[in-house]
PDB file of C-alpha atoms in Angstrom:
ATOM      1  CA  MET A 839     -61.390  12.231  23.026  1.00 51.00           C
ATOM      2  CA  SER A 840     -58.226  11.912  21.157  1.00 53.00           C
ATOM      3  CA  GLU A 841     -57.878  13.189  17.692  1.00 56.00           C
ATOM      4  CA  THR A 842     -56.328  10.975  15.097  1.00 57.00           C
ATOM      5  CA  LEU A 843     -54.295  12.583  12.460  1.00 54.00           C
ATOM      6  CA  ALA A 844     -54.402  11.219   8.981  1.00 53.00           C
ATOM      7  CA  PRO A 845     -51.021  10.324   7.590  1.00 55.00           C
ATOM      8  CA  ALA A 846     -49.488  13.227   5.772  1.00 55.00           C
ATOM      9  CA  ASP A 847     -49.856  12.990   2.032  1.00 55.00           C
ATOM     10  CA  THR A 848     -46.478  13.415   0.430  1.00 58.00           C
ATOM     11  CA  SER A 849     -45.481  14.083  -3.086  1.00 66.00           C
ATOM     12  CA  ALA A 850     -42.046  13.899  -4.560  1.00 67.00           C
ATOM     13  CA  THR A 851     -40.532  16.133  -7.140  1.00 70.00           C
ATOM     14  CA  ILE A 852     -37.194  15.916  -8.845  1.00 67.00           C
ATOM     15  CA  GLU A 853     -35.389  19.199  -8.885  1.00 67.00           C
ATOM     16  CA  PRO A 854     -31.962  20.216 -10.109  1.00 65.00           C
ATOM     17  CA  PRO A 855     -29.364  20.898  -7.408  1.00 66.00           C
ATOM     18  CA  ALA A 856     -29.329  24.395  -5.912  1.00 67.00           C
ATOM     19  CA  ARG A 857     -25.708  24.797  -7.025  1.00 72.00           C
ATOM     20  CA  PRO A 858     -23.961  23.480 -10.116  1.00 74.00           C
ATOM     21  CA  LEU A 859     -22.063  20.264  -9.353  1.00 79.00           C
ATOM     22  CA  GLY A 860     -19.736  20.211 -12.358  1.00 85.00           C
ATOM     23  CA  ALA A 861     -16.667  20.748 -10.172  1.00 89.00           C
ATOM     24  CA  VAL A 862     -17.614  17.754  -8.001  1.00 90.00           C
ATOM     25  CA  LYS A 863     -17.893  15.584 -11.113  1.00 91.00           C
ATOM     26  CA  VAL A 864     -14.477  16.804 -12.281  1.00 94.00           C
ATOM     27  CA  VAL A 865     -12.936  16.015  -8.880  1.00 94.00           C
ATOM     28  CA  GLY A 866     -14.474  12.545  -9.085  1.00 95.00           C
ATOM     29  CA  ILE A 867     -13.008  11.964 -12.541  1.00 96.00           C
ATOM     30  CA  LEU A 868      -9.609  13.276 -11.397  1.00 97.00           C
ATOM     31  CA  GLY A 869      -9.753  10.908  -8.427  1.00 97.00           C
ATOM     32  CA  ILE A 870     -10.387   7.980 -10.759  1.00 97.00           C
ATOM     33  CA  ILE A 871      -7.565   9.021 -13.096  1.00 98.00           C
ATOM     34  CA  GLY A 872      -5.199   9.568 -10.142  1.00 97.00           C
ATOM     35  CA  GLY A 873      -6.137   6.170  -8.747  1.00 98.00           C
ATOM     36  CA  VAL A 874      -5.398   4.440 -12.032  1.00 98.00           C
ATOM     37  CA  ALA A 875      -2.044   6.271 -12.219  1.00 98.00           C
ATOM     38  CA  LEU A 876      -1.129   5.173  -8.676  1.00 98.00           C
ATOM     39  CA  ILE A 877      -1.957   1.563  -9.472  1.00 98.00           C
ATOM     40  CA  VAL A 878       0.100   1.640 -12.682  1.00 98.00           C
ATOM     41  CA  VAL A 879       3.084   3.257 -10.937  1.00 98.00           C
ATOM     42  CA  GLY A 880       2.853   0.737  -8.078  1.00 98.00           C
ATOM     43  CA  ILE A 881       2.854  -2.166 -10.528  1.00 98.00           C
ATOM     44  CA  VAL A 882       5.792  -0.706 -12.478  1.00 98.00           C
ATOM     45  CA  VAL A 883       7.856  -0.211  -9.298  1.00 97.00           C
ATOM     46  CA  TRP A 884       7.018  -3.729  -8.074  1.00 98.00           C
ATOM     47  CA  ILE A 885       8.106  -5.256 -11.393  1.00 98.00           C
ATOM     48  CA  MET A 886      11.250  -3.113 -11.573  1.00 97.00           C
ATOM     49  CA  VAL A 887      12.438  -3.956  -8.045  1.00 97.00           C
ATOM     50  CA  SER A 888      11.576  -7.626  -8.529  1.00 97.00           C
ATOM     51  CA  SER A 889      13.508  -7.837 -11.810  1.00 97.00           C
ATOM     52  CA  GLN A 890      16.528  -6.078 -10.300  1.00 97.00           C
ATOM     53  CA  LEU A 891      16.583  -8.521  -7.397  1.00 97.00           C
ATOM     54  CA  ARG A 892      16.189 -11.478  -9.754  1.00 97.00           C
ATOM     55  CA  ALA A 893      19.096 -10.173 -11.878  1.00 97.00           C
ATOM     56  CA  GLU A 894      21.392 -10.442  -8.845  1.00 96.00           C
ATOM     57  CA  ASN A 895      20.887 -14.256  -8.853  1.00 97.00           C
ATOM     58  CA  ILE A 896      20.813 -14.473  -5.053  1.00 96.00           C
ATOM     59  CA  THR A 897      19.832 -17.960  -3.917  1.00 97.00           C
ATOM     60  CA  ILE A 898      18.495 -18.436  -0.406  1.00 97.00           C
ATOM     61  CA  PRO A 899      20.673 -20.975   1.465  1.00 97.00           C
ATOM     62  CA  ASP A 900      19.372 -24.219   2.896  1.00 96.00           C
ATOM     63  CA  ASP A 901      19.661 -23.052   6.502  1.00 96.00           C
ATOM     64  CA  ALA A 902      17.289 -20.096   6.030  1.00 96.00           C
ATOM     65  CA  MET A 903      13.955 -20.038   7.848  1.00 96.00           C
ATOM     66  CA  ALA A 904      11.991 -20.378   4.564  1.00 96.00           C
ATOM     67  CA  PHE A 905      12.256 -20.372   0.750  1.00 97.00           C
ATOM     68  CA  GLN A 906      15.444 -22.490   0.757  1.00 97.00           C
ATOM     69  CA  GLY A 907      16.982 -22.751  -2.719  1.00 96.00           C
ATOM     70  CA  GLN A 908      14.745 -20.074  -4.218  1.00 97.00           C
ATOM     71  CA  THR A 909      15.941 -16.921  -5.976  1.00 97.00           C
ATOM     72  CA  VAL A 910      15.415 -13.645  -4.142  1.00 97.00           C
ATOM     73  CA  GLN A 911      12.796 -11.750  -6.148  1.00 97.00           C
ATOM     74  CA  GLY A 912      10.104 -10.459  -3.798  1.00 97.00           C
ATOM     75  CA  PRO A 913       9.597  -8.875  -0.389  1.00 97.00           C
ATOM     76  CA  LEU A 914       9.397 -12.137   1.543  1.00 97.00           C
ATOM     77  CA  THR A 915      12.433 -13.724  -0.085  1.00 98.00           C
ATOM     78  CA  ALA A 916      14.424 -10.489   0.368  1.00 97.00           C
ATOM     79  CA  TYR A 917      13.510 -10.401   4.053  1.00 97.00           C
ATOM     80  CA  VAL A 918      14.461 -14.053   4.566  1.00 98.00           C
ATOM     81  CA  GLN A 919      17.791 -13.495   2.801  1.00 98.00           C
ATOM     82  CA  ALA A 920      18.536 -10.456   4.978  1.00 97.00           C
ATOM     83  CA  ASP A 921      17.747 -12.509   8.065  1.00 97.00           C
ATOM     84  CA  ILE A 922      20.057 -15.372   7.106  1.00 97.00           C
ATOM     85  CA  ILE A 923      22.863 -12.930   6.258  1.00 97.00           C
ATOM     86  CA  GLN A 924      22.581 -11.584   9.811  1.00 96.00           C
ATOM     87  CA  THR A 925      22.599 -15.122  11.212  1.00 96.00           C
ATOM     88  CA  HIS A 926      25.734 -16.049   9.242  1.00 96.00           C
ATOM     89  CA  ALA A 927      27.487 -12.789  10.130  1.00 95.00           C
ATOM     90  CA  LEU A 928      26.780 -13.171  13.842  1.00 95.00           C
ATOM     91  CA  HIS A 929      28.027 -16.760  13.662  1.00 95.00           C
ATOM     92  CA  ALA A 930      31.271 -15.551  12.044  1.00 94.00           C
ATOM     93  CA  SER A 931      31.714 -12.874  14.732  1.00 94.00           C
ATOM     94  CA  GLU A 932      30.763 -15.194  17.597  1.00 93.00           C
ATOM     95  CA  GLY A 933      27.673 -13.092  18.351  1.00 94.00           C
ATOM     96  CA  GLN A 934      29.349  -9.690  18.336  1.00 93.00           C
ATOM     97  CA  THR A 935      28.013  -6.832  16.248  1.00 91.00           C
ATOM     98  CA  TYR A 936      30.126  -4.543  14.072  1.00 91.00           C
ATOM     99  CA  ALA A 937      30.318  -1.936  16.837  1.00 91.00           C
ATOM    100  CA  GLU A 938      31.363  -4.499  19.444  1.00 93.00           C
ATOM    101  CA  LEU A 939      34.347  -5.833  17.448  1.00 93.00           C
ATOM    102  CA  ASP A 940      37.813  -4.351  17.805  1.00 93.00           C
ATOM    103  CA  GLN A 941      38.745  -1.967  15.005  1.00 92.00           C
ATOM    104  CA  ASP A 942      41.585  -4.192  13.816  1.00 92.00           C
ATOM    105  CA  ASP A 943      39.507  -7.411  13.894  1.00 93.00           C
ATOM    106  CA  PRO A 944      39.340  -8.862  10.343  1.00 93.00           C
ATOM    107  CA  VAL A 945      35.779 -10.129  11.017  1.00 94.00           C
ATOM    108  CA  ARG A 946      34.691  -6.481  11.272  1.00 94.00           C
ATOM    109  CA  ALA A 947      34.818  -6.237   7.452  1.00 94.00           C
ATOM    110  CA  VAL A 948      32.519  -9.262   7.222  1.00 94.00           C
ATOM    111  CA  MET A 949      30.063  -7.589   9.590  1.00 95.00           C
ATOM    112  CA  MET A 950      30.242  -4.352   7.618  1.00 95.00           C
ATOM    113  CA  ASN A 951      29.520  -6.134   4.322  1.00 95.00           C
ATOM    114  CA  ALA A 952      26.690  -8.057   5.951  1.00 96.00           C
ATOM    115  CA  SER A 953      25.238  -4.790   7.206  1.00 95.00           C
ATOM    116  CA  PHE A 954      25.421  -3.227   3.740  1.00 96.00           C
ATOM    117  CA  LEU A 955      23.803  -6.271   2.121  1.00 96.00           C
ATOM    118  CA  ARG A 956      21.028  -6.357   4.702  1.00 96.00           C
ATOM    119  CA  ALA A 957      20.383  -2.634   4.264  1.00 96.00           C
ATOM    120  CA  SER A 958      20.095  -3.099   0.497  1.00 96.00           C
ATOM    121  CA  LEU A 959      17.696  -6.014   0.891  1.00 97.00           C
ATOM    122  CA  PHE A 960      15.592  -4.120   3.443  1.00 97.00           C
ATOM    123  CA  THR A 961      15.468  -1.155   1.043  1.00 97.00           C
ATOM    124  CA  SER A 962      13.917  -3.454  -1.543  1.00 97.00           C
ATOM    125  CA  VAL A 963      11.428  -4.720   1.067  1.00 97.00           C
ATOM    126  CA  VAL A 964      10.449  -1.106   1.789  1.00 98.00           C
ATOM    127  CA  SER A 965      10.148  -0.430  -1.964  1.00 98.00           C
ATOM    128  CA  PHE A 966       7.723  -3.331  -2.298  1.00 98.00           C
ATOM    129  CA  GLY A 967       5.762  -1.907   0.629  1.00 98.00           C
ATOM    130  CA  VAL A 968       5.590   1.548  -0.908  1.00 98.00           C
ATOM    131  CA  ALA A 969       4.463   0.046  -4.224  1.00 98.00           C
ATOM    132  CA  ALA A 970       1.711  -1.940  -2.469  1.00 98.00           C
ATOM    133  CA  PHE A 971       0.686   1.177  -0.530  1.00 98.00           C
ATOM    134  CA  ALA A 972       0.474   3.198  -3.756  1.00 98.00           C
ATOM    135  CA  MET A 973      -1.716   0.526  -5.331  1.00 98.00           C
ATOM    136  CA  GLY A 974      -3.972   0.440  -2.254  1.00 98.00           C
ATOM    137  CA  VAL A 975      -4.339   4.225  -2.230  1.00 98.00           C
ATOM    138  CA  GLY A 976      -5.044   4.050  -5.967  1.00 98.00           C
ATOM    139  CA  ILE A 977      -7.907   1.643  -5.362  1.00 98.00           C
ATOM    140  CA  LEU A 978      -9.318   3.934  -2.665  1.00 98.00           C
ATOM    141  CA  ALA A 979      -8.972   6.970  -4.955  1.00 97.00           C
ATOM    142  CA  ILE A 980     -10.922   5.163  -7.673  1.00 98.00           C
ATOM    143  CA  ILE A 981     -13.672   4.210  -5.212  1.00 98.00           C
ATOM    144  CA  PHE A 982     -13.912   7.745  -3.786  1.00 97.00           C
ATOM    145  CA  GLY A 983     -13.764   9.315  -7.247  1.00 96.00           C
ATOM    146  CA  TRP A 984     -16.496   7.021  -8.520  1.00 96.00           C
ATOM    147  CA  ALA A 985     -18.643   7.812  -5.442  1.00 95.00           C
ATOM    148  CA  LEU A 986     -18.205  11.568  -5.878  1.00 93.00           C
ATOM    149  CA  HIS A 987     -19.011  11.402  -9.574  1.00 91.00           C
ATOM    150  CA  ARG A 988     -22.051   9.235  -8.943  1.00 90.00           C
ATOM    151  CA  LEU A 989     -23.354  11.473  -6.146  1.00 88.00           C
ATOM    152  CA  ALA A 990     -22.927  14.580  -8.291  1.00 86.00           C
ATOM    153  CA  SER A 991     -24.881  12.870 -11.081  1.00 80.00           C
ATOM    154  CA  ALA A 992     -27.795  11.769  -8.874  1.00 76.00           C
ATOM    155  CA  PRO A 993     -31.021  13.781  -9.100  1.00 72.00           C
ATOM    156  CA  VAL A 994     -32.224  15.672  -6.050  1.00 69.00           C
ATOM    157  CA  VAL A 995     -35.557  14.340  -4.822  1.00 68.00           C
ATOM    158  CA  VAL A 996     -37.564  16.741  -2.688  1.00 67.00           C
ATOM    159  CA  ARG A 997     -40.420  15.312  -0.637  1.00 66.00           C
ATOM    160  CA  GLN A 998     -42.952  17.761   0.620  1.00 65.00           C
ATOM    161  CA  SER A 999     -46.117  17.021   2.572  1.00 59.00           C
ATOM    162  CA  ARG A1000     -49.315  18.577   1.290  1.00 59.00           C
ATOM    163  CA  GLN A1001     -50.160  19.760   4.784  1.00 56.00           C
ATOM    164  CA  ALA A1002     -46.896  21.704   4.934  1.00 52.00           C
ATOM    165  CA  ALA A1003     -47.442  23.047   1.430  1.00 50.00           C
ATOM    166  CA  ALA A1004     -50.943  24.234   2.306  1.00 53.00           C
ATOM    167  CA  ALA A1005     -49.778  26.156   5.366  1.00 53.00           C
TER     168      ALA A1005
END
């Protein structure tokens, strides 16, 4: 004959953690504060770079791939402007790059200026990317900080079966 075991009777008790969790709560709060700071810094950098680009009054020409007639003020418009500068420069040099032109070729100065302008525009594109990355990391830091703080604040529930307690 087989024996049937009765389901184990369990009781739950709430106990304080075995170790103090104050440091975990502090780390959680610091994560939240750091996340907010990263978001604020990212927003400030985005606004600063955007306003500096807008102050240059660069208008995207009609033969660009997108944003024709718009003022350069964001990462996409800066990228499109850099692309059209390269297109115009290569047209002026008949497809030759700066390094391929003779040293005394007057078009070499055009290619050099185009290269400098493109580098400046790409630097702004990278700045927008870094600002967006900082904001994204800030959001993650807030989420992780909140989770740590919440976990450190949760009570510890211990379930113990009466059969195990009786043994």
